[in-house]
Short mmCIF file of C-alpha atoms and ligand atoms in Angstrom, two decimals:
data_model
loop_
_atom_site.label_atom_id
_atom_site.label_comp_id
_atom_site.label_asym_id
_atom_site.label_seq_id
_atom_site.Cartn_x
_atom_site.Cartn_y
_atom_site.Cartn_z
CA UNK I 285 8.84 -9.10 -11.29
CA UNK I 286 7.57 -7.10 -14.22
CA UNK I 287 4.03 -6.12 -15.19
CA UNK I 288 2.71 -8.79 -17.52
CA UNK I 289 0.76 -6.40 -19.70
CA UNK I 290 1.90 -5.55 -23.23
CA UNK I 291 2.27 -1.82 -23.82
CA UNK I 292 -0.57 -0.87 -26.20
CA UNK I 293 0.58 2.75 -26.72
CA UNK I 294 -1.90 5.60 -27.10
CA UNK I 295 -3.25 4.03 -30.30
CA UNK I 296 -4.25 0.76 -28.61
CA UNK I 297 -7.88 -0.33 -28.57
CA UNK I 298 -9.86 0.57 -25.42
CA UNK I 299 -9.75 -3.12 -24.45
CA UNK I 300 -5.95 -3.26 -24.77
CA UNK I 301 -5.61 -0.07 -22.80
CA UNK I 302 -7.88 -1.38 -20.03
CA UNK I 303 -5.89 -4.60 -19.81
CA UNK I 304 -2.62 -2.71 -19.58
CA UNK I 305 -4.00 -0.39 -16.89
CA UNK I 306 -5.39 -3.25 -14.78
CA UNK I 307 -2.14 -5.18 -15.25
CA UNK I 308 -0.41 -2.26 -13.55
CA UNK I 309 -3.08 -1.62 -10.89
CA UNK I 310 -2.79 -5.14 -9.45
CA UNK I 311 0.76 -4.26 -8.33
CA UNK I 312 -0.60 -1.80 -5.76
CA UNK I 313 0.15 -2.62 -2.11
CA UNK I 314 -2.67 -4.08 -0.06
CA UNK I 315 -3.07 -5.17 3.54
CA UNK I 316 -1.64 -8.71 3.86
CA UNK I 317 -1.57 -8.70 0.05
CA UNK I 318 -5.30 -9.48 0.09
CA UNK I 319 -5.68 -7.61 -3.25
CA UNK I 320 -9.25 -6.69 -2.27
CA UNK I 321 -10.21 -5.33 -5.69
CA UNK I 322 -12.05 -6.22 -8.84
CA UNK I 323 -12.33 -4.36 -12.11
CA UNK I 324 -15.16 -4.06 -14.62
CA UNK I 325 -14.38 -2.92 -18.14
CA UNK I 326 -16.61 -1.14 -20.62
CA UNK I 327 -15.32 0.58 -23.79
CA UNK I 328 -13.29 3.56 -22.60
CA UNK I 329 -14.11 3.00 -18.91
CA UNK I 330 -12.79 0.94 -16.00
CA UNK I 331 -14.70 0.58 -12.73
CA UNK I 332 -12.71 -0.29 -9.60
CA UNK I 333 -14.68 -2.28 -7.03
CA UNK I 334 -13.72 -3.28 -3.50
CA UNK I 335 -14.09 -7.03 -2.92
CA UNK I 336 -15.69 -7.49 0.52
CA UNK I 337 -14.92 -11.24 0.43
CA UNK I 338 -11.25 -10.22 0.79
CA UNK I 339 -11.78 -7.84 3.71
CA UNK I 340 -10.18 -8.88 7.03
CA UNK I 341 -13.12 -9.26 9.44
CA UNK I 342 -11.02 -9.18 12.63
CA UNK I 343 -8.35 -6.63 11.69
CA UNK I 344 -10.48 -4.42 9.47
CA UNK I 345 -14.18 -4.60 10.37
CA UNK I 346 -15.02 -1.21 8.81
CA UNK I 347 -13.14 -1.95 5.58
CA UNK I 348 -10.78 0.98 6.14
CA UNK I 349 -7.64 -0.90 5.09
CA UNK I 350 -9.57 -2.53 2.25
CA UNK I 351 -10.42 0.91 0.83
CA UNK I 352 -6.88 2.23 1.39
CA UNK I 353 -5.68 -0.74 -0.68
CA UNK I 354 -8.26 0.00 -3.39
CA UNK I 355 -7.21 3.68 -3.35
CA UNK I 356 -3.64 2.54 -4.02
CA UNK I 357 -4.88 0.45 -6.97
CA UNK I 358 -6.88 3.45 -8.25
CA UNK I 359 -3.80 5.69 -8.16
CA UNK I 360 -1.81 3.04 -10.03
CA UNK I 361 -4.49 2.78 -12.72
CA UNK I 362 -4.46 6.56 -13.17
CA UNK I 363 -0.68 6.55 -13.41
CA UNK I 364 -0.71 3.78 -16.02
CA UNK I 365 -3.11 5.86 -18.14
CA UNK I 366 -0.81 8.86 -17.80
CA UNK I 367 2.11 6.67 -18.86
CA UNK I 368 0.19 5.84 -22.04
CA UNK I 369 -0.47 9.52 -22.62
CA UNK I 370 -4.13 9.56 -21.56
CA UNK I 371 -5.66 12.01 -19.08
CA UNK I 372 -7.71 9.96 -16.58
CA UNK I 373 -11.18 11.25 -15.73
CA UNK I 374 -11.98 9.87 -12.29
CA UNK I 375 -15.14 9.79 -10.19
CA UNK I 376 -14.41 8.50 -6.67
CA UNK I 377 -17.25 6.67 -4.86
CA UNK I 378 -19.68 7.88 -7.56
CA UNK I 379 -22.76 5.98 -6.38
CA UNK I 380 -23.89 6.17 -2.72
CA UNK I 381 -26.11 3.12 -3.32
CA UNK I 382 -23.08 1.03 -4.35
CA UNK I 383 -20.45 1.59 -1.63
CA UNK I 384 -18.16 -1.08 -3.12
CA UNK I 385 -17.82 0.92 -6.35
CA UNK I 386 -14.59 2.75 -5.46
CA UNK I 387 -14.15 4.68 -8.70
CA UNK I 388 -14.98 4.99 -12.36
CA UNK I 389 -12.09 5.92 -14.62
CA UNK I 390 -12.51 7.17 -18.18
CA UNK I 391 -10.05 8.47 -20.76
CA UNK I 392 -10.72 10.59 -23.87
CA UNK I 393 -8.02 13.28 -23.94
CA UNK I 394 -4.33 12.81 -24.68
CA UNK I 395 -1.41 14.71 -23.14
CA UNK I 396 2.12 13.25 -23.17
CA UNK I 397 3.25 12.09 -19.73
CA UNK I 398 5.66 14.25 -17.73
CA UNK I 399 9.05 12.72 -16.96
CA UNK I 400 8.16 12.27 -13.28
CA UNK I 401 4.99 10.35 -14.23
CA UNK I 402 6.97 7.96 -16.43
CA UNK I 403 9.58 7.59 -13.66
CA UNK I 404 6.88 6.74 -11.12
CA UNK I 405 5.23 4.28 -13.49
CA UNK I 406 8.57 2.47 -13.90
CA UNK I 407 8.48 1.70 -10.15
CA UNK I 408 5.02 0.08 -10.15
CA UNK I 409 5.97 -3.60 -10.56
CA UNK I 410 9.37 -3.52 -8.86
CA UNK I 411 8.54 -1.52 -5.69
CA UNK I 412 8.39 -3.75 -2.60
CA UNK I 413 7.36 -3.21 1.00
CA UNK I 414 10.51 -3.30 3.13
CA UNK I 415 10.58 -5.17 6.43
CA UNK I 416 13.66 -4.38 8.50
CA UNK I 417 16.19 -1.64 9.18
CA UNK I 418 17.71 0.91 6.82
CA UNK I 419 21.12 2.38 5.96
CA UNK I 420 22.35 5.10 8.31
CA UNK I 421 21.27 8.08 6.24
CA UNK I 422 19.60 11.43 6.82
CA UNK I 423 17.00 11.88 4.09
CA UNK I 424 17.12 15.27 2.35
CA UNK I 425 14.50 17.66 3.75
CA UNK I 426 13.59 18.77 0.21
CA UNK I 427 12.74 15.18 -0.74
CA UNK I 428 10.51 14.71 2.31
CA UNK I 429 8.77 18.02 1.52
CA UNK I 430 8.16 16.86 -2.05
CA UNK I 431 6.69 13.57 -0.81
CA UNK I 432 4.39 15.55 1.49
CA UNK I 433 3.23 17.72 -1.43
CA UNK I 434 2.30 14.58 -3.35
CA UNK I 435 0.23 13.23 -0.45
CA UNK I 436 -1.56 16.57 -0.14
CA UNK I 437 -2.84 16.22 -3.71
CA UNK I 438 -5.12 13.45 -2.43
CA UNK I 439 -6.26 15.27 0.70
CA UNK I 440 -3.79 13.46 2.99
CA UNK I 441 -0.94 14.78 5.13
CA UNK I 442 2.47 13.16 5.51
CA UNK I 443 3.70 14.02 9.01
CA UNK I 444 7.39 13.22 9.29
CA UNK I 445 8.21 12.64 12.94
CA UNK I 446 11.55 14.28 13.59
CA UNK I 447 11.74 14.71 17.37
CA UNK I 448 13.12 11.93 19.53
CA UNK I 449 10.25 11.92 22.04
CA UNK I 450 7.43 11.43 19.51
CA UNK I 451 9.56 8.93 17.57
CA UNK I 452 10.04 6.87 20.73
CA UNK I 453 6.31 7.15 21.50
CA UNK I 454 5.36 5.90 18.02
CA UNK I 455 7.83 3.03 18.31
CA UNK I 456 6.39 2.09 21.71
CA UNK I 457 2.82 2.07 20.34
CA UNK I 458 3.78 -0.15 17.36
CA UNK I 459 5.65 -2.48 19.72
CA UNK I 460 2.71 -2.69 22.12
CA UNK I 461 0.24 -3.26 19.28
CA UNK I 462 2.29 -6.06 17.75
CA UNK I 463 2.47 -7.72 21.18
CA UNK I 464 -1.30 -7.45 21.63
CA UNK I 465 -2.05 -8.79 18.13
CA UNK I 466 0.17 -11.83 18.76
CA UNK I 467 -1.83 -12.62 21.91
CA UNK I 468 -5.17 -12.41 20.09
CA UNK I 469 -6.06 -15.86 18.73
CA UNK I 470 -8.70 -14.61 16.28
CA UNK I 471 -6.38 -12.05 14.74
CA UNK I 472 -3.45 -14.50 14.63
CA UNK I 473 -5.60 -17.06 12.82
CA UNK I 474 -6.71 -14.39 10.36
CA UNK I 475 -3.08 -13.44 9.67
CA UNK I 476 -2.20 -17.12 9.23
CA UNK I 477 -4.78 -17.39 6.43
CA UNK I 478 -2.84 -14.75 4.44
CA UNK I 479 0.73 -15.98 5.07
CA UNK I 480 1.88 -18.77 2.74
CA UNK I 481 4.57 -21.37 3.45
CA UNK I 482 7.79 -21.39 1.40
CA UNK I 483 7.28 -22.82 -2.08
CA UNK I 484 3.58 -21.92 -2.20
CA UNK I 485 2.25 -21.04 -5.66
CA UNK I 486 -0.59 -18.99 -4.24
CA UNK I 487 -0.92 -15.65 -6.10
CA UNK I 488 -2.03 -13.64 -3.04
CA UNK I 489 -1.15 -13.31 0.64
CA UNK I 490 2.34 -12.61 1.98
CA UNK I 491 4.88 -15.15 0.68
CA UNK I 492 7.92 -16.25 2.70
CA UNK I 493 10.10 -14.39 0.18
CA UNK I 494 8.70 -11.06 1.43
CA UNK I 495 10.22 -10.83 4.93
CA UNK I 496 13.42 -11.77 6.77
CA UNK I 497 13.57 -15.08 8.62
CA UNK I 498 15.24 -13.31 11.54
CA UNK I 499 13.65 -9.98 12.40
CA UNK I 500 16.24 -7.22 12.21
CA UNK I 501 16.73 -5.25 15.40
CA UNK I 502 16.38 -1.51 14.83
CA UNK I 503 17.58 1.33 17.06
CA UNK I 504 13.93 2.19 17.68
CA UNK I 505 11.77 -0.94 17.83
CA UNK I 506 9.28 -1.19 14.96
CA UNK I 507 8.47 -4.90 15.01
CA UNK I 508 6.99 -6.45 11.90
CA UNK I 509 3.98 -8.71 11.64
CA UNK I 510 4.44 -12.32 12.70
CA UNK I 511 3.89 -13.85 9.26
CA UNK I 512 6.19 -16.84 10.02
CA UNK I 513 4.53 -17.73 13.38
CA UNK I 514 7.49 -19.75 14.61
CA UNK I 515 7.92 -21.82 11.43
CA UNK I 516 11.30 -20.26 10.60
CA UNK I 517 9.95 -19.02 7.23
CA UNK I 518 11.49 -15.98 5.53
CA UNK I 519 14.59 -14.95 3.65
CA UNK I 520 18.12 -15.51 5.00
CA UNK I 521 19.60 -12.42 6.70
CA UNK I 522 22.16 -10.39 4.76
CA UNK I 523 25.44 -11.53 6.36
CA UNK I 524 26.96 -8.06 6.31
CA UNK I 525 24.08 -6.46 8.20
CA UNK I 526 25.12 -4.93 11.54
CA UNK I 527 23.24 -6.17 14.58
CA UNK I 528 21.32 -2.99 15.24
CA UNK I 529 20.24 -0.97 12.23
CA UNK I 530 18.57 2.45 11.98
CA UNK I 531 14.77 2.34 11.89
CA UNK I 532 14.69 5.00 9.16
CA UNK I 533 12.58 8.16 9.06
CA UNK I 534 9.18 7.53 10.62
CA UNK I 535 6.04 9.30 9.50
CA UNK I 536 2.27 9.21 9.67
CA UNK I 537 -0.08 9.51 6.74
CA UNK I 538 -3.21 11.19 8.08
CA UNK I 539 -6.52 12.51 6.82
CA UNK I 540 -8.79 15.22 8.25
CA UNK I 541 -11.84 12.88 8.28
CA UNK I 542 -12.36 9.15 8.66
CA UNK I 543 -14.94 8.30 6.03
CA UNK I 544 -14.64 5.99 2.99
CA UNK I 545 -13.62 8.93 0.77
CA UNK I 546 -10.78 9.72 3.20
CA UNK I 547 -9.64 6.08 3.07
CA UNK I 548 -9.60 6.01 -0.73
CA UNK I 549 -7.70 9.33 -0.71
CA UNK I 550 -5.22 7.93 1.82
CA UNK I 551 -4.65 4.92 -0.45
CA UNK I 552 -4.00 7.14 -3.46
CA UNK I 553 -1.65 9.27 -1.37
CA UNK I 554 0.11 6.16 -0.08
CA UNK I 555 0.82 4.73 -3.51
CA UNK I 556 1.97 8.10 -4.86
CA UNK I 557 4.29 8.39 -1.85
CA UNK I 558 5.68 4.87 -2.28
CA UNK I 559 6.30 5.24 -6.02
CA UNK I 560 7.72 8.73 -5.66
CA UNK I 561 10.03 7.54 -2.88
CA UNK I 562 11.03 4.53 -4.96
CA UNK I 563 11.90 6.82 -7.92
CA UNK I 564 14.28 8.59 -5.54
CA UNK I 565 15.91 5.35 -4.38
CA UNK I 566 13.99 5.08 -1.10
CA UNK I 567 12.09 2.11 0.27
CA UNK I 568 9.25 2.16 2.81
CA UNK I 569 8.26 -0.11 5.67
CA UNK I 570 4.54 -0.05 6.51
CA UNK I 571 2.96 -0.62 9.92
CA UNK I 572 -0.74 -0.68 10.62
CA UNK I 573 -0.72 -2.85 13.76
CA UNK I 574 -1.77 -0.04 16.20
CA UNK I 575 -4.27 1.37 13.71
CA UNK I 576 -6.23 -1.92 14.00
CA UNK I 577 -6.67 -1.42 17.76
CA UNK I 578 -9.12 1.48 18.34
CA UNK I 579 -7.60 2.66 21.65
CA UNK I 580 -4.07 2.79 20.23
CA UNK I 581 -5.26 4.44 17.03
CA UNK I 582 -6.98 7.11 19.12
CA UNK I 583 -3.80 7.58 21.17
CA UNK I 584 -1.82 8.22 17.97
CA UNK I 585 -4.54 10.54 16.64
CA UNK I 586 -4.56 12.71 19.74
CA UNK I 587 -0.90 12.59 20.80
CA UNK I 588 1.02 12.34 17.53
CA UNK I 589 -1.27 13.39 14.68
CA UNK I 590 -2.64 16.73 15.87
CA UNK I 591 -6.17 15.33 16.04
CA UNK I 592 -6.28 14.11 12.44
CA UNK I 593 -6.87 10.45 11.60
CA UNK I 594 -3.82 8.20 11.20
CA UNK I 595 -4.25 5.92 8.16
CA UNK I 596 -0.73 4.53 7.80
CA UNK I 597 2.57 4.45 9.67
CA UNK I 598 5.57 4.53 7.36
CA UNK I 599 9.32 4.33 7.81
CA UNK I 600 11.39 5.65 4.92
CA UNK I 601 15.02 4.95 4.16
CA UNK I 602 17.55 3.39 1.85
CA UNK I 603 18.19 -0.34 1.68
CA UNK I 604 19.84 -2.73 -0.73
CA UNK I 605 17.81 -5.73 0.44
CA UNK I 606 15.59 -7.31 -2.19
CA UNK I 607 12.37 -9.20 -1.51
CA UNK I 608 9.65 -10.45 -3.81
CA UNK I 609 5.88 -10.64 -3.77
CA UNK I 610 3.04 -12.16 -5.81
CA UNK I 611 -0.12 -10.96 -7.54
CA UNK I 612 -3.20 -12.45 -9.18
CA UNK I 613 -3.23 -12.17 -12.99
CA UNK I 614 -5.58 -9.74 -14.70
CA UNK I 615 -8.06 -12.47 -15.73
CA UNK I 616 -8.62 -13.30 -12.04
CA UNK I 617 -9.57 -9.75 -11.05
CA UNK I 618 -12.00 -8.99 -13.87
CA UNK I 619 -15.72 -8.95 -13.11
C1 FMN Y 251 -3.58 -0.76 4.18
C2 FMN Y 251 -2.26 -1.48 4.22
C3 FMN Y 251 -1.75 -1.93 5.43
C4 FMN Y 251 -0.52 -2.58 5.49
N1 FMN Y 251 -0.02 -2.96 6.71
C5 FMN Y 251 1.20 -3.57 6.77
C6 FMN Y 251 1.77 -3.94 8.02
O1 FMN Y 251 1.23 -3.66 9.09
N2 FMN Y 251 2.97 -4.59 8.01
C7 FMN Y 251 3.61 -4.91 6.84
O2 FMN Y 251 4.69 -5.51 6.89
N3 FMN Y 251 3.10 -4.54 5.63
C8 FMN Y 251 1.93 -3.88 5.58
N4 FMN Y 251 1.39 -3.55 4.37
C9 FMN Y 251 2.11 -3.92 3.12
C10 FMN Y 251 1.50 -5.18 2.49
O3 FMN Y 251 1.75 -6.32 3.27
C11 FMN Y 251 2.09 -5.32 1.08
O4 FMN Y 251 1.68 -4.23 0.31
C12 FMN Y 251 1.66 -6.61 0.39
O5 FMN Y 251 2.14 -7.73 1.08
C13 FMN Y 251 2.18 -6.66 -1.05
O6 FMN Y 251 3.60 -6.58 -1.08
P1 FMN Y 251 4.39 -5.41 -1.81
O7 FMN Y 251 3.95 -4.10 -1.20
O8 FMN Y 251 5.83 -5.71 -1.55
O9 FMN Y 251 4.04 -5.48 -3.26
C14 FMN Y 251 0.20 -2.84 4.30
C15 FMN Y 251 -0.32 -2.38 3.07
C16 FMN Y 251 -1.52 -1.69 3.03
C17 FMN Y 251 -2.02 -1.15 1.72
#
């Protein structure tokens, strides 16, 4: 899939620039592909709003994952402006009386984009969430350090989990959480509302083209969400895949606090991490199942995150598997 927007260049009108930027921002990742954002445009300014009608009441009562998703869209909008050669001027959560106003973004100054910014932008529409195992590969330490530096720019910490004991503990918590979520009728019904059958033309939710029909077994269990719910939906397995594949390099994205500003920061850090990783040929699997169960989230916070707040569980690695996703067009997300 490619971004639909036409490149206006730095000389484009403010309206053309806004359209281009929003056309990129909609490709941000979001929980269950709810795309819980809306955008308002004024000359030279875009406002990013969270859309509470797209929050998940059972999985995400506080709107934490909604704001992480919006933070990812905000980062993408900033990156698209950089790609055009504009310096974004961003105010995050600028109005305490309007908590759904995630950010205002302006642009008046021009500086050509750095090569790494253009590289990251090129990943925006093609990056996909991976669901399965990875190639057997040790990721270079320097690359993981660089990804961590990027996350730190948004106040978040990427904690790569290297030791076997903590890795096994994280795997066990994800496994337990997925089992609990499958037993919870309210949460299962909520997930079902965001998982479309094969052939659906719906522009949101998780399509059957986004996950394997047969869950891949990984050397450490990191089960995926049950989008198919026994229907046999999903993509055919790659025939050459070995039976048990490496789970990849697991990590936690954490923040020192757990307020809306931390969630927006975590979302920006997440999207920077995903695009940066993608520029380096890496894919990421995302898991938030245990972070939706307060006791298990607290267990991770205390035992695996040094007391800071886990906002996302990631697994990084290399894969040649391709999946596809869907997005709403720009006209559907404008206020
Ligand atoms: C806050 C958040 C939580 C997510 N949790 C999960 C998850 O638990 N399992 C999963 O497979 N994907 C998860 N995702 C990925 C989304 O499902 C994915 O971004 C969305 O379906 C769009 O697909 P794409 O990332 O391939 O464009 C999460 C994404 C975000 C931003």
